[in-house]
Amino acid sequence: MAQNENLAALSAAGVSVWLDDLSRDRIQSGNLAELIETRSVVGVTTNPTIFQGALSKGHAYDAQVKELAAQGADADAAIRTITTDDVRSACDVLAGVYETTGGVDGRVSIEVDPRLAFDTEKTVAQAIDLWKTVDRPNLFIKIPATEEGLPAITKVIAEGISVNVTLIFSVQRYRSVMGAYLDGLRNAKAAGHDLARIHSVASFFVSRVDTEIDKRLEAIGTPEALELRGKAGIANARLAYAEYQDVFDGGAHTSTYAVLASSGANRQRALWASTGVKNPDYPDTMYVTELTAPNTVNTLPEKTIEAVADHGEIRGDTMSGTAAAAQEVFDRLTAVGIDLADVFDVLEREGVDKFEKSWEELLSATTAELAGSN
């Protein structure tokens, strides 16, 4: 089967296409393998909301839930077993991609329990446990970029474990994430780990920024404010990419990374997350076509993958050299009364809350399923 032309062009422009979804049905039906073969998919991301959706639909998990119930498993243990089994299977489906890309892609991400987002030590302990449980080299452990998450990122990287840093909203926090990664690499090197085997991505959320800021712009209601709707998310990501280039791609601060690169260290790629367009007034591929750049990842819902396959216009690098224009958008947002620091604080809290709510719903549903299987 041939790759879709538009998605192949996106890959050729340097963007790794990852699927933002996972379920046992996708794995067992061959759908994931088909997306790899026809849609240039080279990775998978999961989160508590995705797992909650997967376990609540169909009957793919019924037999395993019944077996776990017979063993006396509680909901936490059952969820751990079910989700790590799915992620391990997905890692195996993507093993060929992992090999052919030298470990850069072919990755599957699993998230630490979102209830631990503000507890450094418990995050570290669970990250290490998940890494050992899934037991696949192409795994990423997702750790949120909360203030408590930053030292956890450093400690987990220092253990030689690959990390997907999630829930990044502001450029300021992104700088701290890159610093946490580099600190982790230095500590990993000191501990004797092979730096070439450690990979990381930094997941920068896009559409949620527009959703929150658009709401505030509409409340302000002036022509100057309304004209800025739908511009903040892309501008924010473009400013983040400029920071990535500064640290990892020949910028003024690349010397720190270069020392580690001489020992085999990999750059921490920028990943665009939350790239499904939520406002129907906006082009449904804009968080793909406007965020195309070398050495990046875009993790897409299947609906967005199909939109790009059908009518996405890939124009090559649309990010390098855009920082000044992006900063102008931010300056205009501030001028009309948008408190950007507050926006990012709200988005981080809501991001953790949403995942925690999904986890609680997953626990509740699993508890009911276990009880019904006895």
GROMACS .gro file of C-alpha atoms in nm:
model
  374
    1MET     CA    1   0.000   0.000   0.000
    2ALA     CA    2   0.128   0.344  -0.093
    3GLN     CA    3   0.164   0.635   0.145
    4ASN     CA    4  -0.074   0.926   0.108
    5GLU     CA    5   0.096   1.201  -0.093
    6ASN     CA    6   0.015   1.489   0.146
    7LEU     CA    7   0.128   1.306   0.458
    8ALA     CA    8   0.441   1.182   0.279
    9ALA     CA    9   0.518   1.546   0.194
   10LEU     CA   10   0.470   1.640   0.560
   11SER     CA   11   0.716   1.370   0.662
   12ALA     CA   12   0.962   1.483   0.393
   13ALA     CA   13   0.944   1.833   0.542
   14GLY     CA   14   1.082   1.691   0.868
   15VAL     CA   15   0.761   1.635   1.065
   16SER     CA   16   0.708   1.297   1.232
   17VAL     CA   17   0.338   1.209   1.218
   18TRP     CA   18   0.215   1.044   1.537
   19LEU     CA   19  -0.136   0.919   1.604
   20ASP     CA   20  -0.299   1.074   1.910
   21ASP     CA   21  -0.505   0.769   1.997
   22LEU     CA   22  -0.475   0.405   2.098
   23SER     CA   23  -0.711   0.118   2.163
   24ARG     CA   24  -0.695  -0.259   2.158
   25ASP     CA   25  -0.932  -0.260   1.858
   26ARG     CA   26  -0.684  -0.047   1.663
   27ILE     CA   27  -0.404  -0.290   1.738
   28GLN     CA   28  -0.592  -0.616   1.685
   29SER     CA   29  -0.780  -0.507   1.372
   30GLY     CA   30  -0.462  -0.404   1.195
   31ASN     CA   31  -0.576  -0.041   1.180
   32LEU     CA   32  -0.259   0.088   1.346
   33ALA     CA   33  -0.043  -0.109   1.105
   34GLU     CA   34  -0.246   0.028   0.814
   35LEU     CA   35  -0.196   0.386   0.931
   36ILE     CA   36   0.178   0.320   0.941
   37GLU     CA   37   0.168   0.187   0.585
   38THR     CA   38  -0.065   0.445   0.428
   39ARG     CA   39  -0.065   0.757   0.646
   40SER     CA   40   0.304   0.797   0.737
   41VAL     CA   41   0.228   0.735   1.105
   42VAL     CA   42   0.553   0.669   1.294
   43GLY     CA   43   0.443   0.700   1.659
   44VAL     CA   44   0.151   0.690   1.902
   45THR     CA   45   0.058   0.903   2.200
   46THR     CA   46  -0.188   0.817   2.473
   47ASN     CA   47  -0.330   0.998   2.773
   48PRO     CA   48  -0.589   0.922   3.042
   49THR     CA   49  -0.871   1.062   2.828
   50ILE     CA   50  -0.777   0.835   2.537
   51PHE     CA   51  -0.769   0.526   2.759
   52GLN     CA   52  -1.095   0.623   2.924
   53GLY     CA   53  -1.256   0.642   2.580
   54ALA     CA   54  -1.106   0.312   2.465
   55LEU     CA   55  -1.217   0.114   2.769
   56SER     CA   56  -1.569   0.256   2.761
   57LYS     CA   57  -1.639   0.143   2.403
   58GLY     CA   58  -1.703  -0.205   2.272
   59HIS     CA   59  -1.602  -0.536   2.424
   60ALA     CA   60  -1.230  -0.566   2.344
   61TYR     CA   61  -1.139  -0.564   2.712
   62ASP     CA   62  -1.420  -0.781   2.852
   63ALA     CA   63  -1.224  -1.105   2.871
   64GLN     CA   64  -0.923  -0.945   3.038
   65VAL     CA   65  -1.141  -0.757   3.289
   66LYS     CA   66  -1.314  -1.086   3.378
   67GLU     CA   67  -0.977  -1.256   3.425
   68LEU     CA   68  -0.847  -0.969   3.641
   69ALA     CA   69  -1.165  -0.976   3.849
   70ALA     CA   70  -1.114  -1.348   3.914
   71GLN     CA   71  -0.761  -1.268   4.035
   72GLY     CA   72  -0.900  -1.013   4.281
   73ALA     CA   73  -0.743  -0.710   4.110
   74ASP     CA   74  -0.865  -0.367   4.216
   75ALA     CA   75  -0.935  -0.090   3.964
   76ASP     CA   76  -0.587   0.066   3.987
   77ALA     CA   77  -0.414  -0.265   3.925
   78ALA     CA   78  -0.654  -0.355   3.644
   79ILE     CA   79  -0.600  -0.024   3.466
   80ARG     CA   80  -0.225  -0.059   3.501
   81THR     CA   81  -0.232  -0.407   3.347
   82ILE     CA   82  -0.472  -0.317   3.065
   83THR     CA   83  -0.300   0.006   2.961
   84THR     CA   84   0.055  -0.130   2.978
   85ASP     CA   85  -0.052  -0.434   2.775
   86ASP     CA   86  -0.192  -0.208   2.503
   87VAL     CA   87   0.114   0.015   2.500
   88ARG     CA   88   0.348  -0.285   2.488
   89SER     CA   89   0.155  -0.428   2.192
   90ALA     CA   90   0.166  -0.092   2.013
   91CYS     CA   91   0.541  -0.073   2.077
   92ASP     CA   92   0.573  -0.410   1.904
   93VAL     CA   93   0.369  -0.291   1.604
   94LEU     CA   94   0.602   0.009   1.574
   95ALA     CA   95   0.924  -0.185   1.637
   96GLY     CA   96   1.016  -0.181   1.267
   97VAL     CA   97   0.983   0.197   1.252
   98TYR     CA   98   1.194   0.225   1.567
   99GLU     CA   99   1.470   0.020   1.405
  100THR     CA  100   1.468   0.198   1.067
  101THR     CA  101   1.475   0.545   1.227
  102GLY     CA  102   1.753   0.461   1.468
  103GLY     CA  103   1.524   0.503   1.768
  104VAL     CA  104   1.405   0.852   1.676
  105ASP     CA  105   1.051   0.738   1.593
  106GLY     CA  106   0.849   0.421   1.637
  107ARG     CA  107   0.762   0.553   1.981
  108VAL     CA  108   0.458   0.493   2.203
  109SER     CA  109   0.388   0.716   2.503
  110ILE     CA  110   0.222   0.625   2.831
  111GLU     CA  111   0.141   0.879   3.099
  112VAL     CA  112   0.207   0.864   3.470
  113ASP     CA  113  -0.106   0.880   3.686
  114PRO     CA  114  -0.224   1.244   3.656
  115ARG     CA  115  -0.302   1.248   4.028
  116LEU     CA  116   0.077   1.257   4.078
  117ALA     CA  117   0.130   1.571   3.868
  118PHE     CA  118   0.231   1.778   4.172
  119ASP     CA  119   0.437   1.508   4.349
  120THR     CA  120   0.795   1.481   4.223
  121GLU     CA  121   0.908   1.166   4.399
  122LYS     CA  122   0.594   0.961   4.328
  123THR     CA  123   0.611   1.066   3.962
  124VAL     CA  124   0.969   0.942   3.942
  125ALA     CA  125   0.883   0.613   4.112
  126GLN     CA  126   0.590   0.544   3.882
  127ALA     CA  127   0.784   0.644   3.571
  128ILE     CA  128   1.054   0.390   3.656
  129ASP     CA  129   0.789   0.127   3.732
  130LEU     CA  130   0.607   0.186   3.402
  131TRP     CA  131   0.936   0.169   3.210
  132LYS     CA  132   1.014  -0.169   3.365
  133THR     CA  133   0.658  -0.300   3.326
  134VAL     CA  134   0.619  -0.221   2.955
  135ASP     CA  135   0.980  -0.329   2.898
  136ARG     CA  136   1.023  -0.195   2.545
  137PRO     CA  137   1.304   0.035   2.426
  138ASN     CA  138   1.066   0.240   2.209
  139LEU     CA  139   0.854   0.353   2.504
  140PHE     CA  140   0.817   0.714   2.615
  141ILE     CA  141   0.704   0.796   2.969
  142LYS     CA  142   0.487   1.107   2.973
  143ILE     CA  143   0.553   1.347   3.260
  144PRO     CA  144   0.362   1.677   3.289
  145ALA     CA  145   0.561   2.000   3.284
  146THR     CA  146   0.434   2.123   3.619
  147GLU     CA  147   0.685   2.286   3.852
  148GLU     CA  148   0.697   1.959   4.043
  149GLY     CA  149   0.731   1.770   3.717
  150LEU     CA  150   1.051   1.948   3.612
  151PRO     CA  151   1.283   1.782   3.869
  152ALA     CA  152   1.105   1.452   3.798
  153ILE     CA  153   1.198   1.487   3.430
  154THR     CA  154   1.563   1.538   3.523
  155LYS     CA  155   1.565   1.238   3.758
  156VAL     CA  156   1.391   1.004   3.512
  157ILE     CA  157   1.620   1.103   3.222
  158ALA     CA  158   1.915   1.045   3.459
  159GLU     CA  159   1.795   0.685   3.496
  160GLY     CA  160   1.839   0.635   3.121
  161ILE     CA  161   1.463   0.647   3.055
  162SER     CA  162   1.315   0.826   2.752
  163VAL     CA  163   1.058   1.094   2.838
  164ASN     CA  164   0.774   1.272   2.662
  165VAL     CA  165   0.720   1.596   2.855
  166THR     CA  166   0.352   1.686   2.830
  167LEU     CA  167   0.116   1.975   2.909
  168ILE     CA  168   0.352   2.256   2.806
  169PHE     CA  169   0.169   2.579   2.735
  170SER     CA  170   0.412   2.871   2.775
  171VAL     CA  171   0.748   2.942   2.617
  172GLN     CA  172   0.884   3.027   2.961
  173ARG     CA  173   0.795   2.681   3.092
  174TYR     CA  174   0.933   2.525   2.773
  175ARG     CA  175   1.274   2.679   2.844
  176SER     CA  176   1.266   2.512   3.186
  177VAL     CA  177   1.173   2.181   3.024
  178MET     CA  178   1.473   2.195   2.793
  179GLY     CA  179   1.692   2.276   3.090
  180ALA     CA  180   1.553   1.982   3.286
  181TYR     CA  181   1.630   1.752   2.992
  182LEU     CA  182   1.989   1.874   2.959
  183ASP     CA  183   2.041   1.840   3.335
  184GLY     CA  184   1.907   1.486   3.312
  185LEU     CA  185   2.149   1.403   3.030
  186ARG     CA  186   2.445   1.531   3.230
  187ASN     CA  187   2.342   1.317   3.525
  188ALA     CA  188   2.279   1.016   3.301
  189LYS     CA  189   2.627   1.051   3.155
  190ALA     CA  190   2.778   1.071   3.503
  191ALA     CA  191   2.589   0.753   3.594
  192GLY     CA  192   2.736   0.571   3.294
  193HIS     CA  193   2.423   0.555   3.075
  194ASP     CA  194   2.453   0.551   2.695
  195LEU     CA  195   2.319   0.893   2.597
  196ALA     CA  196   2.247   0.776   2.243
  197ARG     CA  197   1.971   0.552   2.377
  198ILE     CA  198   1.789   0.833   2.559
  199HIS     CA  199   1.532   1.027   2.357
  200SER     CA  200   1.282   1.296   2.450
  201VAL     CA  201   1.011   1.515   2.305
  202ALA     CA  202   0.853   1.826   2.454
  203SER     CA  203   0.477   1.834   2.393
  204PHE     CA  204   0.362   2.191   2.338
  205PHE     CA  205  -0.018   2.225   2.337
  206VAL     CA  206  -0.166   2.438   2.061
  207SER     CA  207  -0.544   2.445   2.011
  208ARG     CA  208  -0.622   2.486   2.381
  209VAL     CA  209  -0.432   2.816   2.374
  210ASP     CA  210  -0.661   2.947   2.101
  211THR     CA  211  -0.973   2.821   2.277
  212GLU     CA  212  -0.888   3.005   2.599
  213ILE     CA  213  -0.760   3.325   2.440
  214ASP     CA  214  -1.040   3.343   2.182
  215LYS     CA  215  -1.291   3.329   2.467
  216ARG     CA  216  -1.119   3.624   2.633
  217LEU     CA  217  -1.091   3.818   2.306
  218GLU     CA  218  -1.463   3.777   2.244
  219ALA     CA  219  -1.535   3.903   2.595
  220ILE     CA  220  -1.329   4.214   2.521
  221GLY     CA  221  -1.519   4.248   2.194
  222THR     CA  222  -1.330   4.534   2.027
  223PRO     CA  223  -1.241   4.508   1.655
  224GLU     CA  224  -0.872   4.494   1.749
  225ALA     CA  225  -0.938   4.204   1.987
  226LEU     CA  226  -1.165   4.010   1.754
  227GLU     CA  227  -0.910   4.035   1.472
  228LEU     CA  228  -0.664   3.833   1.684
  229ARG     CA  229  -0.885   3.526   1.719
  230GLY     CA  230  -0.718   3.206   1.606
  231LYS     CA  231  -0.369   3.356   1.597
  232ALA     CA  232  -0.233   3.289   1.947
  233GLY     CA  233  -0.183   2.911   1.932
  234ILE     CA  234   0.031   2.918   1.618
  235ALA     CA  235   0.224   3.224   1.735
  236ASN     CA  236   0.298   3.054   2.067
  237ALA     CA  237   0.425   2.740   1.892
  238ARG     CA  238   0.641   2.945   1.656
  239LEU     CA  239   0.801   3.124   1.949
  240ALA     CA  240   0.862   2.783   2.107
  241TYR     CA  241   1.027   2.655   1.790
  242ALA     CA  242   1.261   2.954   1.792
  243GLU     CA  243   1.360   2.856   2.146
  244TYR     CA  244   1.415   2.497   2.030
  245GLN     CA  245   1.645   2.620   1.754
  246ASP     CA  246   1.831   2.839   2.001
  247VAL     CA  247   1.908   2.545   2.230
  248PHE     CA  248   1.937   2.248   1.993
  249ASP     CA  249   1.985   2.371   1.638
  250GLY     CA  250   2.278   2.608   1.614
  251GLY     CA  251   2.144   2.903   1.812
  252ALA     CA  252   2.321   3.116   2.067
  253HIS     CA  253   2.274   2.861   2.346
  254THR     CA  254   2.343   2.542   2.148
  255SER     CA  255   2.693   2.505   2.293
  256THR     CA  256   2.553   2.342   2.609
  257TYR     CA  257   2.378   2.073   2.405
  258ALA     CA  258   2.675   2.040   2.168
  259VAL     CA  259   2.898   1.918   2.452
  260LEU     CA  260   2.647   1.643   2.532
  261ALA     CA  261   2.591   1.568   2.162
  262SER     CA  262   2.960   1.486   2.134
  263SER     CA  263   2.885   1.203   2.380
  264GLY     CA  264   2.594   1.079   2.168
  265ALA     CA  265   2.307   1.282   2.315
  266ASN     CA  266   1.995   1.340   2.108
  267ARG     CA  267   1.812   1.669   2.073
  268GLN     CA  268   1.478   1.698   2.252
  269ARG     CA  269   1.238   1.749   1.963
  270ALA     CA  270   0.944   1.986   1.983
  271LEU     CA  271   0.610   1.808   1.957
  272TRP     CA  272   0.286   1.987   1.866
  273ALA     CA  273  -0.001   1.842   2.068
  274SER     CA  274  -0.370   1.930   2.083
  275THR     CA  275  -0.365   1.987   1.706
  276GLY     CA  276  -0.722   1.893   1.629
  277VAL     CA  277  -0.899   2.219   1.536
  278LYS     CA  278  -1.182   2.285   1.781
  279ASN     CA  279  -1.335   2.593   1.614
  280PRO     CA  280  -1.522   2.501   1.292
  281ASP     CA  281  -1.457   2.852   1.160
  282TYR     CA  282  -1.087   2.771   1.125
  283PRO     CA  283  -0.925   2.548   0.857
  284ASP     CA  284  -0.918   2.193   0.993
  285THR     CA  285  -0.552   2.144   0.896
  286MET     CA  286  -0.410   2.476   1.019
  287TYR     CA  287  -0.226   2.328   1.317
  288VAL     CA  288  -0.041   2.107   1.071
  289THR     CA  289   0.028   2.324   0.767
  290GLU     CA  290   0.124   2.628   0.979
  291LEU     CA  291   0.345   2.423   1.214
  292THR     CA  292   0.566   2.244   0.961
  293ALA     CA  293   0.938   2.244   1.040
  294PRO     CA  294   1.236   2.007   1.049
  295ASN     CA  295   1.294   1.786   1.354
  296THR     CA  296   0.943   1.824   1.492
  297VAL     CA  297   0.658   1.588   1.578
  298ASN     CA  298   0.287   1.648   1.527
  299THR     CA  299   0.058   1.414   1.717
  300LEU     CA  300  -0.278   1.410   1.542
  301PRO     CA  301  -0.624   1.269   1.602
  302GLU     CA  302  -0.722   1.037   1.317
  303LYS     CA  303  -0.981   1.291   1.197
  304THR     CA  304  -0.705   1.547   1.144
  305ILE     CA  305  -0.480   1.290   0.976
  306GLU     CA  306  -0.758   1.221   0.728
  307ALA     CA  307  -0.816   1.594   0.672
  308VAL     CA  308  -0.448   1.640   0.587
  309ALA     CA  309  -0.459   1.334   0.362
  310ASP     CA  310  -0.759   1.477   0.178
  311HIS     CA  311  -0.677   1.846   0.139
  312GLY     CA  312  -0.371   1.946   0.344
  313GLU     CA  313  -0.141   2.184   0.155
  314ILE     CA  314   0.214   2.119   0.272
  315ARG     CA  315   0.433   2.418   0.189
  316GLY     CA  316   0.760   2.314   0.348
  317ASP     CA  317   0.904   2.494   0.651
  318THR     CA  318   0.644   2.741   0.777
  319MET     CA  319   0.813   2.812   1.112
  320SER     CA  320   1.179   2.907   1.078
  321GLY     CA  321   1.223   3.282   1.078
  322THR     CA  322   0.871   3.352   1.206
  323ALA     CA  323   0.954   3.447   1.567
  324ALA     CA  324   0.941   3.823   1.514
  325ALA     CA  325   0.594   3.808   1.356
  326ALA     CA  326   0.479   3.571   1.631
  327GLN     CA  327   0.605   3.808   1.900
  328GLU     CA  328   0.410   4.088   1.732
  329VAL     CA  329   0.092   3.882   1.775
  330PHE     CA  330   0.171   3.841   2.144
  331ASP     CA  331   0.241   4.212   2.181
  332ARG     CA  332  -0.097   4.291   2.023
  333LEU     CA  333  -0.270   4.042   2.254
  334THR     CA  334  -0.118   4.215   2.556
  335ALA     CA  335  -0.214   4.555   2.417
  336VAL     CA  336  -0.584   4.461   2.393
  337GLY     CA  337  -0.586   4.333   2.750
  338ILE     CA  338  -0.499   3.962   2.742
  339ASP     CA  339  -0.309   3.850   3.054
  340LEU     CA  340  -0.093   3.581   2.894
  341ALA     CA  341   0.061   3.463   3.221
  342ASP     CA  342  -0.286   3.400   3.360
  343VAL     CA  343  -0.389   3.220   3.040
  344PHE     CA  344  -0.101   2.975   3.074
  345ASP     CA  345  -0.161   2.920   3.446
  346VAL     CA  346  -0.528   2.843   3.379
  347LEU     CA  347  -0.444   2.606   3.093
  348GLU     CA  348  -0.194   2.409   3.301
  349ARG     CA  349  -0.438   2.367   3.590
  350GLU     CA  350  -0.721   2.273   3.356
  351GLY     CA  351  -0.496   2.032   3.166
  352VAL     CA  352  -0.408   1.842   3.482
  353ASP     CA  353  -0.771   1.857   3.601
  354LYS     CA  354  -0.905   1.717   3.273
  355PHE     CA  355  -0.667   1.422   3.278
  356GLU     CA  356  -0.738   1.362   3.647
  357LYS     CA  357  -1.112   1.364   3.580
  358SER     CA  358  -1.069   1.115   3.296
  359TRP     CA  359  -0.861   0.895   3.525
  360GLU     CA  360  -1.127   0.905   3.795
  361GLU     CA  361  -1.393   0.816   3.537
  362LEU     CA  362  -1.173   0.531   3.419
  363LEU     CA  363  -1.133   0.407   3.777
  364SER     CA  364  -1.506   0.425   3.838
  365ALA     CA  365  -1.595   0.244   3.517
  366THR     CA  366  -1.331  -0.023   3.578
  367THR     CA  367  -1.452  -0.076   3.932
  368ALA     CA  368  -1.803  -0.135   3.797
  369GLU     CA  369  -1.671  -0.370   3.525
  370LEU     CA  370  -1.474  -0.571   3.779
  371ALA     CA  371  -1.777  -0.599   4.006
  372GLY     CA  372  -1.996  -0.707   3.715
  373SER     CA  373  -1.747  -0.976   3.614
  374ASN     CA  374  -1.755  -1.151   3.952
   0.00000   0.00000   0.00000
